[in-house]
Coordinates of C-alpha atoms and ligand atoms in Angstrom, one line a residue:
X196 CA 124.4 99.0 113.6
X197 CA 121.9 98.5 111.4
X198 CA 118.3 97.5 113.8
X199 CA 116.3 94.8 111.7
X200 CA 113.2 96.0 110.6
X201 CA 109.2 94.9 112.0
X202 CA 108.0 91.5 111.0
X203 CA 104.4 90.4 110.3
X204 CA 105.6 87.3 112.4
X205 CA 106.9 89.1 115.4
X206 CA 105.3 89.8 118.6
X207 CA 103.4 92.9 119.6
X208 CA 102.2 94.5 122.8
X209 CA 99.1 96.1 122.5
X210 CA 97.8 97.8 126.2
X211 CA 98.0 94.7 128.2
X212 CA 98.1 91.8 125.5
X213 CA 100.8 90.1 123.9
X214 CA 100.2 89.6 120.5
X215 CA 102.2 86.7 119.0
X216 CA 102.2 88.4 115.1
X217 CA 101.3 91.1 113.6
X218 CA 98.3 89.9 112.1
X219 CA 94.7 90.7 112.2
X220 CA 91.6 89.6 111.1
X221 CA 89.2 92.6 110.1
X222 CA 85.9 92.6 111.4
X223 CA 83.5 90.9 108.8
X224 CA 79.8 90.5 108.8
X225 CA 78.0 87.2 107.9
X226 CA 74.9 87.7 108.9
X227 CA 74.5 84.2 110.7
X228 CA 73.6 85.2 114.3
X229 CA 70.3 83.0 115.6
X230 CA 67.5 84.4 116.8
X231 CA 67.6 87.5 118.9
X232 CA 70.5 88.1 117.4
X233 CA 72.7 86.3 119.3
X234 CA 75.8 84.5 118.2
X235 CA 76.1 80.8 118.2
X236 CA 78.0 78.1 118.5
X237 CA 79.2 77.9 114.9
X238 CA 79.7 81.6 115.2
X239 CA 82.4 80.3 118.4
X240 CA 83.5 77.1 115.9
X241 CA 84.4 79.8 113.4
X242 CA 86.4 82.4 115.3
X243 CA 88.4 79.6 117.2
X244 CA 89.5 78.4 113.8
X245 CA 90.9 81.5 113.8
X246 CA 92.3 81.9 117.0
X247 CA 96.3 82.1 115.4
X248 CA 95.7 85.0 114.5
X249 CA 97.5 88.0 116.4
X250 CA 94.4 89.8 117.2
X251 CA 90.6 88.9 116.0
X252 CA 87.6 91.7 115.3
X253 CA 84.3 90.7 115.4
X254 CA 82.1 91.6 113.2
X255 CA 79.9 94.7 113.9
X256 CA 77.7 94.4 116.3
X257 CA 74.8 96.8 117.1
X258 CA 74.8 98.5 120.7
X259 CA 70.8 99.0 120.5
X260 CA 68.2 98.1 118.7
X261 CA 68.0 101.2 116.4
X262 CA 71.5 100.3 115.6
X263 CA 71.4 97.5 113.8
X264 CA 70.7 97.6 109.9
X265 CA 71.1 94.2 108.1
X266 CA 69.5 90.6 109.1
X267 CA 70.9 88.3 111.6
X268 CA 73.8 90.3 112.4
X269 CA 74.5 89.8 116.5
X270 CA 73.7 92.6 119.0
X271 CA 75.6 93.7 122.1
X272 CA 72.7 95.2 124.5
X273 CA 70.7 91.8 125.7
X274 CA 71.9 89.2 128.2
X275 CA 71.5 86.4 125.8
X276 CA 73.8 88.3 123.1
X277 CA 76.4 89.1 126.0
X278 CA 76.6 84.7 126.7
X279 CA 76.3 84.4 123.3
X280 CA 79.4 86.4 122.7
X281 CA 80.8 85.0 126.1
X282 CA 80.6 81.2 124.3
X283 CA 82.8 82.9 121.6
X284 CA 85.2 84.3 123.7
X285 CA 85.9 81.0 126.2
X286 CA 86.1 79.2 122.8
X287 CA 88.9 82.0 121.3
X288 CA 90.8 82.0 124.6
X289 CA 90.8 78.4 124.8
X290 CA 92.3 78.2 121.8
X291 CA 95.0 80.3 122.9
X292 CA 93.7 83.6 120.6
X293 CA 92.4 87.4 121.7
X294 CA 89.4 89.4 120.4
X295 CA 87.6 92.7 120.4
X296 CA 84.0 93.3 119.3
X297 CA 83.5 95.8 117.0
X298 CA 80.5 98.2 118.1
X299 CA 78.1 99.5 115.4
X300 CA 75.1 101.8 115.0
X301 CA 74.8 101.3 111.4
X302 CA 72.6 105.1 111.8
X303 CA 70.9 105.6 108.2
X304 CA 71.7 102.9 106.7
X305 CA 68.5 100.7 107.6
X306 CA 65.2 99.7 106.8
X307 CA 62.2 100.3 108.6
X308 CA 62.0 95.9 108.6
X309 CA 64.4 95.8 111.1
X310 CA 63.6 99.1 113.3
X311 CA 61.4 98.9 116.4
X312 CA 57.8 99.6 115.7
X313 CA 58.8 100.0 111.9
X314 CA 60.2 103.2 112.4
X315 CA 62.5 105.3 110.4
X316 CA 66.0 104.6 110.8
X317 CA 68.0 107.8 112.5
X318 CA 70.8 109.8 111.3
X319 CA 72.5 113.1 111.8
X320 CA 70.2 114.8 109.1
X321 CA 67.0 113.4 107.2
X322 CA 69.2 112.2 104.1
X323 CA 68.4 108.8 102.4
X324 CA 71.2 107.0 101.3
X325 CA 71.8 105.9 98.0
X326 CA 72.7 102.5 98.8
X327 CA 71.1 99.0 99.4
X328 CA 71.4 96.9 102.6
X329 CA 70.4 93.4 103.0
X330 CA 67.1 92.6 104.2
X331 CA 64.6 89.4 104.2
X332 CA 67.7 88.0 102.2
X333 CA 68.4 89.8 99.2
X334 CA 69.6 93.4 98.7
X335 CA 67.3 96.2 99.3
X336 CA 67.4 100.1 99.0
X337 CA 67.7 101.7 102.5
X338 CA 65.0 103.6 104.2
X339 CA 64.2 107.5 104.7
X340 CA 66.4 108.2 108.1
X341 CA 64.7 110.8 110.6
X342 CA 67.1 113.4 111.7
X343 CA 68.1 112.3 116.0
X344 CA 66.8 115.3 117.8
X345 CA 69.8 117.0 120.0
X346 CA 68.1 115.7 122.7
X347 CA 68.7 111.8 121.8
X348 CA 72.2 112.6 121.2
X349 CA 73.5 111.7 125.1
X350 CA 71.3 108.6 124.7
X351 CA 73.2 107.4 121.7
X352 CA 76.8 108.2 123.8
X353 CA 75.3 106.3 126.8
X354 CA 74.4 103.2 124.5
X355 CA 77.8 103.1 123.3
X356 CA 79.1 103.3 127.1
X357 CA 76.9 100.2 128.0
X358 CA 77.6 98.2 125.1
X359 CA 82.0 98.9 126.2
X360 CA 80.4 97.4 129.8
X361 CA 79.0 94.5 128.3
X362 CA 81.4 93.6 126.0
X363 CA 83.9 93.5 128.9
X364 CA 81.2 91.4 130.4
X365 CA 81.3 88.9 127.5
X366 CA 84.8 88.5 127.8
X367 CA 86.0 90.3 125.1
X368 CA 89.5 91.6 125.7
X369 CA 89.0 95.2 124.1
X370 CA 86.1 96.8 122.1
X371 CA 86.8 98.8 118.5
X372 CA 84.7 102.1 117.9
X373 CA 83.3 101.5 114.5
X374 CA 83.6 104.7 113.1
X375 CA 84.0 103.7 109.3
X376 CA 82.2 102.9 106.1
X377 CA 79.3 105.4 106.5
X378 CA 77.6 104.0 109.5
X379 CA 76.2 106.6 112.4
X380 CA 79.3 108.1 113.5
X381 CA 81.0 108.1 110.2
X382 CA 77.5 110.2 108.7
X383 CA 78.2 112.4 111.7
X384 CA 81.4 112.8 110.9
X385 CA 81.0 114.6 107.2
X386 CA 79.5 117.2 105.6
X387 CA 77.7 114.6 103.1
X388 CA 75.4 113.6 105.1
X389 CA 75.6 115.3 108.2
X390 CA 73.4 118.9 107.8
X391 CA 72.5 120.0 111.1
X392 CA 72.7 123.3 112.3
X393 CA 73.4 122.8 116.3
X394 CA 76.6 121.8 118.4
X395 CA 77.2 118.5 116.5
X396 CA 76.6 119.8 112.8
X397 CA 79.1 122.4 110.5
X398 CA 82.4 122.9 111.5
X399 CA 85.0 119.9 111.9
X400 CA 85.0 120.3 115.5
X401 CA 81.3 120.1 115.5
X402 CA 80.6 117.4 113.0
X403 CA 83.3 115.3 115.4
X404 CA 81.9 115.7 118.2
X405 CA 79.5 112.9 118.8
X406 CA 82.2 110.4 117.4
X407 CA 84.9 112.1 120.7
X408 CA 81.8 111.7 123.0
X409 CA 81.5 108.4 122.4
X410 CA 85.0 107.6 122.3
X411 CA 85.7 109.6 126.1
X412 CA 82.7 107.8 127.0
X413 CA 83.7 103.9 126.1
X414 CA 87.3 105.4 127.4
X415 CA 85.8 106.3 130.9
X416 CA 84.2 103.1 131.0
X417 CA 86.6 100.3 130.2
X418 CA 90.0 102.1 129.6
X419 CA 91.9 103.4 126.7
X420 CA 94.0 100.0 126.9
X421 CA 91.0 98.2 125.7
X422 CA 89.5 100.3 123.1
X423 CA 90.3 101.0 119.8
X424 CA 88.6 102.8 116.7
X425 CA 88.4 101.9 113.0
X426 CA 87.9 105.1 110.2
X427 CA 87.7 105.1 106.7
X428 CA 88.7 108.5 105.6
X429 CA 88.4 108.1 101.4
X430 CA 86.0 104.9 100.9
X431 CA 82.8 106.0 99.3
X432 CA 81.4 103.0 101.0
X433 CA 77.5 103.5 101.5
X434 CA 77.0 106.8 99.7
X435 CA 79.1 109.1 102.3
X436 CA 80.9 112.2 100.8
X437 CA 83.0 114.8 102.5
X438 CA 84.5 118.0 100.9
X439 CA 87.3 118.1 102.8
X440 CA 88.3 114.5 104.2
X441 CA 92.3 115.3 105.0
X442 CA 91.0 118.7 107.4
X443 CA 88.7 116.3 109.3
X444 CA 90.6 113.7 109.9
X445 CA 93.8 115.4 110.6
X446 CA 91.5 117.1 113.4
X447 CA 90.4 113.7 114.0
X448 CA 93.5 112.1 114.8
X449 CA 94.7 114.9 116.8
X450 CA 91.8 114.8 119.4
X451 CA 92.2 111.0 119.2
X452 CA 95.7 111.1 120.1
X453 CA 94.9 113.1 123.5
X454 CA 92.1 110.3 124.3
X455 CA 95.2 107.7 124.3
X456 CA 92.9 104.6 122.8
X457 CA 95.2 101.7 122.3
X458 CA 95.0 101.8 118.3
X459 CA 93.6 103.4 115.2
X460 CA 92.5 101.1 112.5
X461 CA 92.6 102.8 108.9
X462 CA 91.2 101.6 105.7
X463 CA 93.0 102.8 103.2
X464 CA 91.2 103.7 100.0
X465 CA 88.3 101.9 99.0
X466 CA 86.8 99.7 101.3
X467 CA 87.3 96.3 99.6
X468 CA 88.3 97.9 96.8
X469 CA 90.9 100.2 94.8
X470 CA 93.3 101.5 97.4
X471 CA 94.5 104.7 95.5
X472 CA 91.0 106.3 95.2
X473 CA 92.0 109.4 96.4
X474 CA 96.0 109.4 95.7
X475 CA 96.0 112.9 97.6
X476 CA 95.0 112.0 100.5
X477 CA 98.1 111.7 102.7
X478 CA 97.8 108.8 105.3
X479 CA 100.7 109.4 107.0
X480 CA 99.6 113.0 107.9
X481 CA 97.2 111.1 110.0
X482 CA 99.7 108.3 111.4
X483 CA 102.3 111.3 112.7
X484 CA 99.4 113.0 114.7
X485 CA 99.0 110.0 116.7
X486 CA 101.4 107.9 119.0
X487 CA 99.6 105.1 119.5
X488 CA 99.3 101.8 117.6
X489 CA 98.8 102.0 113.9
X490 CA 96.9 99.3 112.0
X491 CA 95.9 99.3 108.6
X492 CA 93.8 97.3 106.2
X493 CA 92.7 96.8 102.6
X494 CA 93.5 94.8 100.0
X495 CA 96.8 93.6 101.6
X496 CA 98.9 90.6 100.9
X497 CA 102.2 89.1 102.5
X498 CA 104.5 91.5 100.2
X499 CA 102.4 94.3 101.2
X500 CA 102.1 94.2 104.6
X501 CA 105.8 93.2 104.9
X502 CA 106.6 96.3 103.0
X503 CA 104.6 98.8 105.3
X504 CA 105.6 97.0 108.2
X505 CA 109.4 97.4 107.1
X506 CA 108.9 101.2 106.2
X507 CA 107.9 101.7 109.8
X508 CA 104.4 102.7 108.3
X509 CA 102.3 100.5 110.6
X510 CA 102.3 98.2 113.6
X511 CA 99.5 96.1 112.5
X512 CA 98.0 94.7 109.5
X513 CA 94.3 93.8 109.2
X514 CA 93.1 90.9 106.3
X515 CA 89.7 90.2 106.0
X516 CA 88.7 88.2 102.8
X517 CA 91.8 86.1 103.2
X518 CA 90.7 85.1 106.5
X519 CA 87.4 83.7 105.6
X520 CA 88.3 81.3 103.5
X521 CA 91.9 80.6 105.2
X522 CA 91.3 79.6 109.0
X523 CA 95.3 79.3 109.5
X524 CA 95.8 82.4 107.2
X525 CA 98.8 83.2 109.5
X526 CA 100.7 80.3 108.4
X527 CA 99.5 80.3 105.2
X528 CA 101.6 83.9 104.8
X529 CA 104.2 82.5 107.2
X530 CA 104.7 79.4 104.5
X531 CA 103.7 81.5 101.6
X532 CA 101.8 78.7 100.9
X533 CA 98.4 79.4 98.2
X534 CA 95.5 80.7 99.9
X535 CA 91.9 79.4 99.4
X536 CA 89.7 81.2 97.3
X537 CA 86.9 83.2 98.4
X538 CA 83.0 81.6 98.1
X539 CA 81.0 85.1 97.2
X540 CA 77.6 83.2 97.6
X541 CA 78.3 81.9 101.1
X542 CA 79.5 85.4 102.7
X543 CA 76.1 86.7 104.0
X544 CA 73.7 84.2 105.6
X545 CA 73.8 80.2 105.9
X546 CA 74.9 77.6 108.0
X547 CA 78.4 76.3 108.1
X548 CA 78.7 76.1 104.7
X549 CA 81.7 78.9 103.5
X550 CA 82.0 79.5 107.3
X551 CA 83.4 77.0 109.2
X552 CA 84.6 74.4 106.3
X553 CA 87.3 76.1 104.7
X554 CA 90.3 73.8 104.7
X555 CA 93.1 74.1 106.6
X556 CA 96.7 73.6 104.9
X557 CA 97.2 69.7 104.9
X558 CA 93.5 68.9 105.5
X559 CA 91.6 67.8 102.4
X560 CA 89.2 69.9 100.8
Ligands
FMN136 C1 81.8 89.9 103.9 C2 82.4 91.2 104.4 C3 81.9 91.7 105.6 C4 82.4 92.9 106.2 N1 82.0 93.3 107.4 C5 82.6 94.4 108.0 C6 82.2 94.8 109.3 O1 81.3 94.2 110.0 N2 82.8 95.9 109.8 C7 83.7 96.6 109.1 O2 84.3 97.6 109.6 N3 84.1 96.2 107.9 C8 83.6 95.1 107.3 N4 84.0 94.7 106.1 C9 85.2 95.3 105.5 C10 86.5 94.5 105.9 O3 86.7 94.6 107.3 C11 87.7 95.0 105.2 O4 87.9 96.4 105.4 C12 87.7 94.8 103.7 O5 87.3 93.5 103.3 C13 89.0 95.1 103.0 O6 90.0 94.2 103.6 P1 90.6 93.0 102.7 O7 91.1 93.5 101.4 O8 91.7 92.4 103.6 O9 89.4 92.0 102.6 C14 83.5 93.6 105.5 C15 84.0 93.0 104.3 C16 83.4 91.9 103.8 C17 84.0 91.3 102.5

């Protein structure tokens, strides 16, 4: 008897939820929260249109102030961010979907514009990125980072344990660790840009040691069924280099696995870009150290993600760009019907304008 293979259109459990597909929208900054940082009703307009979707991400959200390294992006450590988010998720539940909030310290890569007191953004070691991030809106090289004294560390883990609380607080149904694309943890994480000479710099086990802290802690405080963790183990996103990316993250996903969060969420390749950057590096090395659910993203399409899903290579498939300028992206790839195309100049910053008025099939543009 031949069993018929995973469908991006069947249901999934995931810890407690029932997912109706297997699709997911990928966390995706636009830079559109109102003052304070706080996300707004068009921010709740926006996911709801998206609400078919098996599981939403938000976009990154910073779990302190220090952590936050681009304009207008939403925060996850006042009260009037944690009813901002709650708006979004009444209006994503009410429209019948699920989400989890991605938490971010974006670490080095900052400028002093958006620090308190105009101070130097922190990272594991005083490196400066080469990279720009967006700032008083246009694109602008990142700052000098200070190296976080050993003594901050805890405080950093703690933040991250808050920001789990309050995210449960706002409703959300689970929170992903952001651990990709060269933000805090991920500078942590390699030898790059992570020099330090105590307990958290070095070897593998050191250098992954803030990222397990963090992840035990958020654990501790809402679960493992409600937290999740997205890495990036090739992308040379934001200037991060490792010498020996398959050794760490093999150790990585080991550690992981013992910690039992309810997925792991891998880019594969180059973060919104080529996905065979490094066509050595052996994904499903990682995927066998680790029994729980397995989602991937980058650059997929219907045939794609049909193709992993049938290989038994993943439970879950994350889309972003499709899903900003296709609301009802899951039917879309159920129909395969033509997707919208993508409006570069409205991504980052605005109004409603390449944010909430993508057409839906059927509806006129
Ligand atoms: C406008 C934009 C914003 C993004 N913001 C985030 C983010 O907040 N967090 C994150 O982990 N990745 C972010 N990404 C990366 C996407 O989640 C995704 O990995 C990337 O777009 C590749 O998937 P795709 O080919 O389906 O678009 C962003 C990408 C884009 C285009």
């Amino acid at each position: 008897m031949t069993e018929r293979t995973a469908s991006l259109f069947d249901p999934y459990r995931l810890g407690d939820l029932t997912l109706p597909n297997r699709i997911v929208m990928a966390p995706l900054t636009r830079n559109r929260a109102a003052p304070g940082n706080v996300a707004s009703a068009l921010t709740a307009e926006y996911y709801a249109q998206r609400a078919s979707a098996g599981l939403l991400i938000s976009e990154a959200s910073q779990i302190m102030p220090e952590g936050q390294g681009y304009q207008d992006t939403p925060g996850i450590h006042s009260p009037e961010q944690i009813a901002g988010w709650k708006a979004v998720t009444d209006a994503v539940h009410a429209a019948g979907g699920r989400i989890f909030l991605q938490a971010w310290h974006v670490g080095r890569i900052s400028h002093t514009s958006l620090q308190p007191g105009g101070k130097a953004p922190v990272a594991p070691s005083a490196i400066r990125a080469n990279t720009k991030t967006f700032v008083n809106n246009s694109f602008t090289d990142v700052s000098e980072p200070r190296a976080l004294e050993l003594s901050e560390l805890p405080g950093i883990v703690a933040a991250y344990r808050q920001a789990a609380a309050n995210t449960i607080a706002a409703g959300f149904d689970g929170i992903e660790v952001h651990a990709a694309n060269g933000y805090l943890l991920d500078q942590f994480l390699r030898d790059g840009a992570n020099k330090r000479t105590d307990a958290y710099g070095g070897s593998i086990e050191n250098r992954a040691r803030l990222l397990l802290e963090v992840m035990a802690a958020v654990i501790d405080e809402v679960g493992a069924k409600r937290v999740g963790l997205r890495i990036s183990p090739v992308t040379p996103a934001n200037d991060l280099t490792d010498s020996n990316p398959q050794a760490l993250f093999n150790y990585v996903v080991e550690k992981l696995d013992a910690l039992k969060p309810v997925y792991i969420h891998v880019i594969e390749g180059a973060t919104g870009g080529p996905r065979d950057v490094a066509p050595d590096f052996d994904f499903d090395a990682l995927r066998r150290r680790f029994s729980g659910t397995w989602m991937t993203n980058n650059g997929y399409d219907r045939a794609l993600a049909d193709q992993v899903l049938a290989a038994g290579k993943a439970d879950l498939v994350a889309f972003g760009r499709p899903f900003i300028a296709n609301p009802d992206l899951v039917e879309r790839l159920r129909r395969n019907a033509p997707l919208n195309e993508l409006d570069r100049d409205t991504l980052y910053g605005g109004g409603a304008k390449g944010y909430t008025d993508y057409p839906k099939l059927g509806t006129a543009a």
